[in-house]
Coordinates of C-alpha atoms and ligand atoms in Angstrom, one line a residue:
X26 CA 150.8 346.0 201.4
X27 CA 150.6 342.7 199.5
X28 CA 152.3 339.7 201.2
X29 CA 154.9 338.0 199.0
X30 CA 152.9 334.8 198.7
X31 CA 149.8 336.7 197.4
X32 CA 149.0 336.9 193.7
X33 CA 146.2 338.1 191.5
X34 CA 146.1 334.8 189.7
X35 CA 147.6 331.3 190.4
X36 CA 147.9 329.0 187.3
X37 CA 148.1 325.3 188.3
X38 CA 149.9 323.2 185.7
X39 CA 153.0 324.4 183.9
X40 CA 152.6 322.7 180.5
X41 CA 152.3 324.8 177.3
X42 CA 148.7 325.9 178.1
X43 CA 149.6 327.0 181.6
X44 CA 152.7 328.8 180.3
X45 CA 150.6 330.5 177.6
X46 CA 148.0 331.5 180.2
X47 CA 150.8 333.0 182.4
X48 CA 152.2 334.8 179.3
X49 CA 148.9 336.5 178.6
X50 CA 148.2 337.3 182.2
X51 CA 151.6 338.9 182.5
X52 CA 150.8 341.0 179.4
X53 CA 147.8 342.3 181.3
X54 CA 150.2 343.0 184.3
X55 CA 148.4 340.5 186.5
X56 CA 150.6 339.3 189.4
X57 CA 150.8 335.6 188.4
X58 CA 152.1 332.5 190.1
X59 CA 152.6 329.4 187.9
X60 CA 152.9 326.1 189.8
X61 CA 154.2 322.9 188.1
X62 CA 154.3 319.6 190.0
X63 CA 157.4 318.3 188.1
X64 CA 159.9 320.4 186.1
X65 CA 159.0 322.7 183.3
X66 CA 159.4 321.1 179.8
X67 CA 158.7 317.6 181.3
X68 CA 157.8 314.5 179.4
X69 CA 155.2 313.2 181.8
X70 CA 152.0 314.9 180.6
X71 CA 150.4 315.5 177.2
X72 CA 153.3 317.5 175.8
X73 CA 155.8 314.6 175.6
X74 CA 157.9 314.3 172.4
X75 CA 158.5 317.3 170.2
X76 CA 156.3 317.6 167.1
X77 CA 152.5 318.2 166.8
X78 CA 150.3 318.9 163.8
X79 CA 148.8 322.3 163.2
X80 CA 145.8 321.8 160.8
X81 CA 142.7 323.8 159.8
X82 CA 140.5 320.9 158.6
X83 CA 137.9 319.9 161.3
X84 CA 134.4 318.5 160.8
X85 CA 132.9 321.3 162.9
X86 CA 132.9 324.9 161.5
X87 CA 133.5 326.3 165.0
X88 CA 136.7 324.4 165.3
X89 CA 137.9 325.6 161.8
X90 CA 137.1 329.1 163.0
X91 CA 139.1 328.7 166.3
X92 CA 142.1 327.4 164.4
X93 CA 141.9 330.4 162.0
X94 CA 141.7 332.8 164.9
X95 CA 144.8 331.1 166.5
X96 CA 147.0 332.0 163.6
X97 CA 147.4 335.6 164.8
X98 CA 148.6 334.3 168.2
X99 CA 151.1 331.9 166.6
X100 CA 152.5 335.0 164.7
X101 CA 152.8 336.9 168.0
X102 CA 154.6 334.0 169.7
X103 CA 156.9 333.6 166.6
X104 CA 157.9 337.3 167.0
X105 CA 159.5 336.4 170.4
X106 CA 162.0 333.9 169.0
X107 CA 164.2 333.3 166.0
X108 CA 163.5 329.5 166.2
X109 CA 160.8 328.6 163.7
X110 CA 157.8 327.3 165.7
X111 CA 155.8 326.1 162.6
X112 CA 157.1 324.3 159.5
X113 CA 154.4 325.0 157.0
X114 CA 154.2 321.9 154.7
X115 CA 150.4 321.6 154.5
X116 CA 147.8 319.1 155.8
X117 CA 146.8 316.1 153.8
X118 CA 143.7 314.3 155.0
X119 CA 143.0 311.1 153.0
X120 CA 141.4 307.7 153.1
X121 CA 138.0 306.0 152.9
X122 CA 135.4 308.7 152.4
X123 CA 132.8 306.7 154.3
X124 CA 134.8 306.5 157.5
X125 CA 133.7 308.7 160.4
X126 CA 136.2 308.8 163.3
X127 CA 136.9 310.8 166.4
X128 CA 138.8 313.1 164.1
X129 CA 135.8 313.5 161.8
X130 CA 135.2 312.7 158.1
X131 CA 136.8 314.1 155.0
X132 CA 133.5 315.3 153.4
X133 CA 132.4 317.0 156.6
X134 CA 135.8 318.7 156.9
X135 CA 135.4 320.0 153.3
X136 CA 132.0 321.4 154.1
X137 CA 133.3 323.2 157.2
X138 CA 136.3 324.6 155.3
X139 CA 134.0 325.8 152.6
X140 CA 131.7 327.5 155.1
X141 CA 134.7 329.3 156.6
X142 CA 136.1 330.3 153.2
X143 CA 139.3 328.3 153.7
X144 CA 140.9 327.1 150.4
X145 CA 141.9 323.5 149.9
X146 CA 142.2 321.1 147.0
X147 CA 140.4 317.7 146.6
X148 CA 142.3 314.6 145.3
X149 CA 141.3 311.2 144.0
X150 CA 143.4 308.1 144.6
X151 CA 145.5 308.6 141.5
X152 CA 146.3 312.2 142.3
X153 CA 147.2 311.2 145.9
X154 CA 149.8 308.6 144.7
X155 CA 151.1 311.0 142.0
X156 CA 151.6 314.0 144.2
X157 CA 152.7 312.3 147.5
X158 CA 155.0 309.4 148.2
X159 CA 152.1 307.0 149.3
X160 CA 151.5 303.8 147.4
X161 CA 149.0 300.9 147.2
X162 CA 146.1 303.0 148.3
X163 CA 142.7 301.3 147.8
X164 CA 140.5 302.6 145.0
X165 CA 137.8 304.5 147.0
X166 CA 140.4 306.6 148.8
X167 CA 140.1 310.4 148.3
X168 CA 141.9 313.3 149.9
X169 CA 142.0 317.0 150.7
X170 CA 145.0 319.1 150.9
X171 CA 145.1 322.4 152.9
X172 CA 148.2 324.4 152.5
X173 CA 148.4 326.2 155.9
X174 CA 148.9 322.9 157.8
X175 CA 152.3 322.7 159.6
X176 CA 154.5 320.7 161.9
X177 CA 154.6 322.4 165.3
X178 CA 157.9 322.5 167.1
X179 CA 156.1 322.1 170.5
X180 CA 159.3 322.0 172.5
X181 CA 160.5 325.3 171.0
X182 CA 157.0 326.7 171.6
X183 CA 157.2 325.7 175.3
X184 CA 160.7 327.1 175.6
X185 CA 159.7 330.4 174.1
X186 CA 156.8 330.8 176.5
X187 CA 159.0 329.7 179.4
X188 CA 161.7 332.3 178.5
X189 CA 159.1 335.1 178.2
X190 CA 157.6 334.2 181.6
X191 CA 161.1 334.0 183.2
X192 CA 161.7 337.6 181.9
X193 CA 158.4 339.0 183.1
X194 CA 158.4 341.0 186.3
X195 CA 154.7 340.0 186.7
X196 CA 155.2 336.2 186.7
X197 CA 156.7 333.9 189.3
X198 CA 157.2 330.3 188.4
X199 CA 157.8 327.3 190.7
X200 CA 158.6 323.8 189.7
X201 CA 158.5 320.7 191.9
X202 CA 155.4 322.4 193.4
X203 CA 152.5 319.8 193.3
X204 CA 149.3 321.4 194.5
X205 CA 147.8 319.2 197.2
X206 CA 145.1 321.3 198.7
X207 CA 142.9 324.3 197.8
X208 CA 140.8 326.2 200.4
X209 CA 138.8 329.3 199.9
X210 CA 138.4 331.9 202.7
X211 CA 137.6 335.6 202.6
X212 CA 137.2 335.7 198.9
X213 CA 140.7 334.2 198.3
X214 CA 142.0 330.7 197.3
X215 CA 144.8 329.3 199.4
X216 CA 146.8 326.8 197.4
X217 CA 149.0 324.3 199.3
X218 CA 152.3 322.9 197.9
X219 CA 155.4 321.5 199.6
X220 CA 157.0 324.9 198.9
X221 CA 154.4 326.8 200.9
X222 CA 150.8 328.1 200.8
X223 CA 150.1 330.7 198.1
X224 CA 147.0 332.9 197.8
X225 CA 145.1 334.5 195.0
X226 CA 141.7 335.8 194.1
X227 CA 141.6 333.8 190.9
X228 CA 142.7 330.4 189.7
X229 CA 143.5 329.1 186.2
X230 CA 143.6 325.3 186.1
X231 CA 145.7 323.7 183.3
X232 CA 146.7 320.4 184.7
X233 CA 146.6 318.4 181.4
X234 CA 145.8 314.7 181.8
X235 CA 146.0 315.1 185.6
X236 CA 142.9 317.3 185.5
X237 CA 140.8 315.3 188.0
X238 CA 143.5 315.2 190.6
X239 CA 143.3 319.1 190.8
X240 CA 139.5 319.3 190.2
X241 CA 138.9 316.8 193.1
X242 CA 140.6 319.4 195.4
X243 CA 137.7 321.7 194.6
X244 CA 135.0 318.9 194.8
X245 CA 134.2 318.2 191.2
X246 CA 135.1 315.6 188.5
X247 CA 135.1 315.4 184.8
X248 CA 134.3 312.2 182.8
X249 CA 137.4 311.4 180.8
X250 CA 139.2 308.5 179.2
X251 CA 143.0 308.3 179.0
X252 CA 145.0 307.3 175.9
X253 CA 148.6 306.3 176.5
X254 CA 149.6 306.8 172.9
X255 CA 152.5 305.1 171.1
X256 CA 154.8 306.8 168.7
X257 CA 157.9 305.9 166.6
X258 CA 160.3 307.2 164.0
X259 CA 161.2 305.5 160.7
X260 CA 164.6 306.0 159.0
X261 CA 164.6 307.7 155.7
X262 CA 166.3 305.5 153.1
X263 CA 166.9 306.0 149.4
X264 CA 166.2 309.2 147.6
X265 CA 164.7 312.0 149.7
X266 CA 160.9 311.8 150.2
X267 CA 158.7 314.9 150.8
X268 CA 155.7 314.2 153.0
X269 CA 153.2 316.8 154.3
X270 CA 151.6 316.4 157.7
X271 CA 149.0 313.8 157.1
X272 CA 146.2 311.7 158.6
X273 CA 144.6 308.6 157.1
X274 CA 141.0 307.6 157.6
X275 CA 140.3 303.8 157.4
X276 CA 137.8 301.3 158.6
X277 CA 139.0 299.7 161.9
X278 CA 140.1 296.0 161.6
X279 CA 139.6 294.1 164.9
X280 CA 141.8 295.6 167.5
X281 CA 143.6 297.6 164.8
X282 CA 142.0 301.1 165.0
X283 CA 143.7 301.6 161.6
X284 CA 144.0 305.4 161.8
X285 CA 147.5 306.8 161.4
X286 CA 149.2 310.1 161.1
X287 CA 152.6 311.4 160.3
X288 CA 155.0 314.2 159.6
X289 CA 157.6 315.3 157.2
X290 CA 161.3 315.0 158.2
X291 CA 162.0 318.0 160.6
X292 CA 165.4 319.3 161.6
X293 CA 164.4 319.6 165.2
X294 CA 163.4 316.0 165.9
X295 CA 165.6 313.0 164.9
X296 CA 166.7 314.4 161.5
X297 CA 167.1 311.6 159.0
X298 CA 163.9 310.0 160.5
X299 CA 160.2 310.6 160.0
X300 CA 157.6 310.3 162.8
X301 CA 154.5 308.1 162.1
X302 CA 152.0 307.2 164.9
X303 CA 148.7 305.5 165.5
X304 CA 145.7 307.6 166.4
X305 CA 144.0 304.9 168.5
X306 CA 144.8 302.9 171.6
X307 CA 143.8 299.2 171.9
X308 CA 143.0 299.7 175.6
X309 CA 142.0 303.1 176.9
X310 CA 142.9 303.7 180.6
X311 CA 140.5 304.8 183.4
X312 CA 143.0 307.0 185.1
X313 CA 146.5 308.5 184.5
X314 CA 147.9 306.3 187.3
X315 CA 147.5 303.2 185.0
X316 CA 149.8 304.5 182.4
X317 CA 153.3 303.0 181.7
X318 CA 156.1 304.4 179.6
X319 CA 156.2 301.3 177.4
X320 CA 154.5 301.7 174.0
X321 CA 152.0 299.0 173.2
X322 CA 153.9 296.6 170.9
X323 CA 150.8 295.7 168.9
X324 CA 150.0 299.4 168.2
X325 CA 153.6 299.9 167.0
X326 CA 153.3 296.7 164.8
X327 CA 150.1 297.9 163.2
X328 CA 151.7 301.2 162.4
X329 CA 154.9 299.7 161.1
X330 CA 152.8 297.4 158.9
X331 CA 151.0 300.5 157.4
X332 CA 154.3 302.2 156.8
X333 CA 155.6 299.0 155.0
X334 CA 152.5 298.8 152.8
X335 CA 151.8 302.4 152.0
X336 CA 154.8 304.7 152.5
X337 CA 157.9 305.0 150.2
X338 CA 161.4 306.0 151.2
X339 CA 161.3 304.7 154.8
X340 CA 162.7 301.6 156.6
X341 CA 159.6 300.2 158.2
X342 CA 161.3 299.4 161.5
X343 CA 160.0 301.5 164.4
X344 CA 162.8 303.3 166.3
X345 CA 163.0 305.9 169.1
X346 CA 159.6 304.7 170.4
X347 CA 157.8 306.7 173.1
X348 CA 154.4 307.3 174.8
X349 CA 152.4 310.3 175.5
X350 CA 149.3 310.5 177.8
X351 CA 146.2 312.4 176.8
X352 CA 142.8 312.9 178.5
X353 CA 139.8 312.8 176.2
X354 CA 136.4 314.0 177.2
X355 CA 133.6 311.4 177.2
X356 CA 131.2 314.1 175.9
X357 CA 130.5 313.4 172.2
X358 CA 132.1 315.9 169.9
X359 CA 133.5 317.9 172.8
X360 CA 137.1 317.6 172.6
X361 CA 138.1 320.8 174.5
X362 CA 136.5 321.8 177.8
X363 CA 136.9 325.5 178.5
X364 CA 134.8 326.8 181.3
X365 CA 134.5 328.2 184.8
X366 CA 134.3 325.6 187.6
X367 CA 130.8 324.3 188.3
X368 CA 128.4 326.3 190.6
X369 CA 129.0 323.8 193.4
X370 CA 132.5 325.3 193.9
X371 CA 132.5 328.4 196.1
X372 CA 133.6 331.3 194.0
X373 CA 133.3 329.2 190.8
X374 CA 133.4 332.2 188.5
X375 CA 136.9 333.0 189.8
X376 CA 138.1 329.5 188.7
X377 CA 138.8 329.0 185.0
X378 CA 139.8 325.7 183.5
X379 CA 140.9 324.0 180.4
X380 CA 140.9 320.2 180.1
X381 CA 140.9 317.3 177.5
X382 CA 141.5 317.1 173.8
X383 CA 144.1 317.8 171.1
X384 CA 145.2 321.4 172.0
X385 CA 148.8 321.7 170.7
X386 CA 147.6 323.9 167.8
X387 CA 145.6 326.0 170.3
X388 CA 148.4 326.7 172.8
X389 CA 148.9 330.4 171.9
X390 CA 145.1 331.3 171.7
X391 CA 144.0 329.2 174.7
X392 CA 146.3 331.2 177.0
X393 CA 144.6 334.4 175.8
X394 CA 141.1 333.0 176.3
X395 CA 141.9 331.7 179.8
X396 CA 143.5 335.0 180.8
X397 CA 140.4 336.9 179.5
X398 CA 138.1 334.6 181.5
X399 CA 140.2 335.0 184.6
X400 CA 140.6 338.7 184.5
X401 CA 137.4 339.9 182.8
X402 CA 135.0 337.0 183.4
X403 CA 134.4 336.8 179.7
X404 CA 136.1 336.6 176.3
X405 CA 135.4 337.9 172.8
X406 CA 136.1 334.5 171.4
X407 CA 133.1 332.1 171.0
X408 CA 133.7 329.4 173.5
X409 CA 130.1 328.4 173.8
X410 CA 130.7 325.0 172.2
X411 CA 133.4 324.2 174.9
X412 CA 131.4 325.4 177.9
X413 CA 129.8 322.1 178.8
X414 CA 130.8 321.9 182.4
X415 CA 127.5 323.0 183.9
X416 CA 125.8 320.0 182.4
X417 CA 128.5 317.4 182.7
X418 CA 130.8 318.1 185.7
X419 CA 130.1 315.7 188.6
X420 CA 130.3 316.5 192.3
X421 CA 133.3 314.8 193.9
X422 CA 133.4 314.1 197.6
X423 CA 137.0 314.1 198.9
X424 CA 136.0 312.3 202.1
X425 CA 134.6 309.2 200.3
X426 CA 136.7 309.6 197.1
X427 CA 133.5 309.3 195.0
Ligands
LIG18 C1 150.6 311.5 171.2 C2 150.0 312.8 171.1 C3 149.8 313.5 169.9 C4 149.2 314.7 169.9 N1 149.1 315.3 168.7 C5 148.6 316.5 168.6 C6 148.5 317.2 167.3 O1 149.0 316.7 166.3 N2 147.9 318.4 167.3 C7 147.4 319.0 168.4 O2 146.9 320.1 168.3 N3 147.5 318.4 169.6 C8 148.0 317.2 169.7 N4 148.1 316.6 170.9 C9 147.6 317.3 172.1 C10 148.6 318.3 172.7 O3 149.9 317.8 172.7 C11 148.1 318.6 174.1 O4 146.8 319.1 174.1 C12 149.0 319.8 174.8 O5 150.4 319.5 174.7 C13 148.5 319.8 176.2 O6 149.2 320.8 176.9 P1 148.8 321.1 178.4 O7 149.5 322.2 178.9 O8 147.3 321.1 178.5 O9 149.1 319.7 179.2 P2 150.5 319.1 179.8 O10 151.6 319.4 178.9 O11 150.2 317.8 180.2 O12 150.7 320.1 181.1 C14 150.0 320.0 182.2 C15 151.0 320.2 183.4 O13 150.2 320.3 184.6 C16 151.0 319.8 185.6 N5 150.2 319.4 186.8 C17 149.2 318.5 186.8 N6 148.7 318.4 188.1 C18 149.4 319.3 188.8 C19 149.3 319.7 190.2 N7 148.5 319.1 191.1 N8 150.2 320.6 190.7 C20 151.0 321.3 189.8 N9 151.1 320.9 188.5 C21 150.3 320.0 188.0 C22 151.6 318.5 184.9 O14 152.7 318.0 185.6 C23 151.9 319.0 183.5 O15 153.2 319.5 183.4 C24 148.7 315.3 171.1 C25 148.9 314.7 172.3 C26 149.5 313.4 172.3 C27 149.7 312.8 173.7

């Protein structure tokens, strides 16, 4: 007989990726426990706020491929709810064609889209200003439009996964259950929380920006930097304006990283307002503990200035400001880490993890990949570009904190 605190898999971290993992594990009838240190649907990790961008353009072909593969899993998730999860308005990437940023470069993205057979249209500056409500764009600016881009209703996505897990006989969920210790004996992991000790043969680690606080319990560490990102909404004024989801590539100007992104007006998030945000931070953090919930006023001011100069139909005064914390890998071009724990961890092949990067668009497919890895030790999806752990994870000594 199995004790009530024993499971097949324990998922640590109840954000959207952890919820998606539990959803896919429960589809495979695995007895799953999902542990969240705060409440579910919290605003304290990488899923704060409501909207995210779903986009196919990426400079790397393997990323374009993964987004394409994720569409099937979005459709599956959508079949579970009547609330629209995606508002398909298209992705517009535009700006200085010579700029290469952490998001990539317009020409590289076009090459990757072409290689994957994804249709898009190219635009010059004149066409950009004729077809979209942007203005005063400098002459060299060009753009690409990809019609499948969308605003993701991340909150509805989380709530859909939460409801499905709540209804599953295979899944148990516990909030206010921070994991403070993990020990392995007799081929099982024993996971300590203030609510008790729970055991399972397999672990899935999805702790978001708090990744190292969980990885340290198993004696390893990932190199990451932390961005406490500022965001704001701008009131729509005058005749209605139709923006797609968009991203602008520009040369940095001193401490102004000069990269911005935005959304159309959406019914689920401050209707009557449009979200525009900076895709840079003036000062990255070394650890999540350094974050505050106060948006950097200079990042907000740079964004408001861009709105004033280049967007029509908006009052350029930032309102409903907020922050969101994200961990980014220090490994070049490696935005997502999807892997087993490093070999230094006893039973490492029984520990699956996801950490770092912009993964809102991958929520439904990542749960499937992590559940495959946990239950089968492999997945049909090509994750070789994300399996960098063996080279880059560092050993962490809990006794010395180094
Ligand atoms: C400003 C901003 C804009 C973004 N824009 C986009 C975008 O446009 N497109 C896109 O694709 N992605 C985007 N992203 C990224 C995307 O939002 C995240 O990748 C995604 O929401 C992360 O989900 P998660 O489940 O990994 O992390 P989280 O939502 O952070 O969940 C992790 C959970 O683990 C819990 N946890 C941690 N440690 C423990 C522990 N010891 N015990 C128990 N629980 C624990 C945490 O409390 C947390 O709830 C953006 C992120 C930010 C911050």
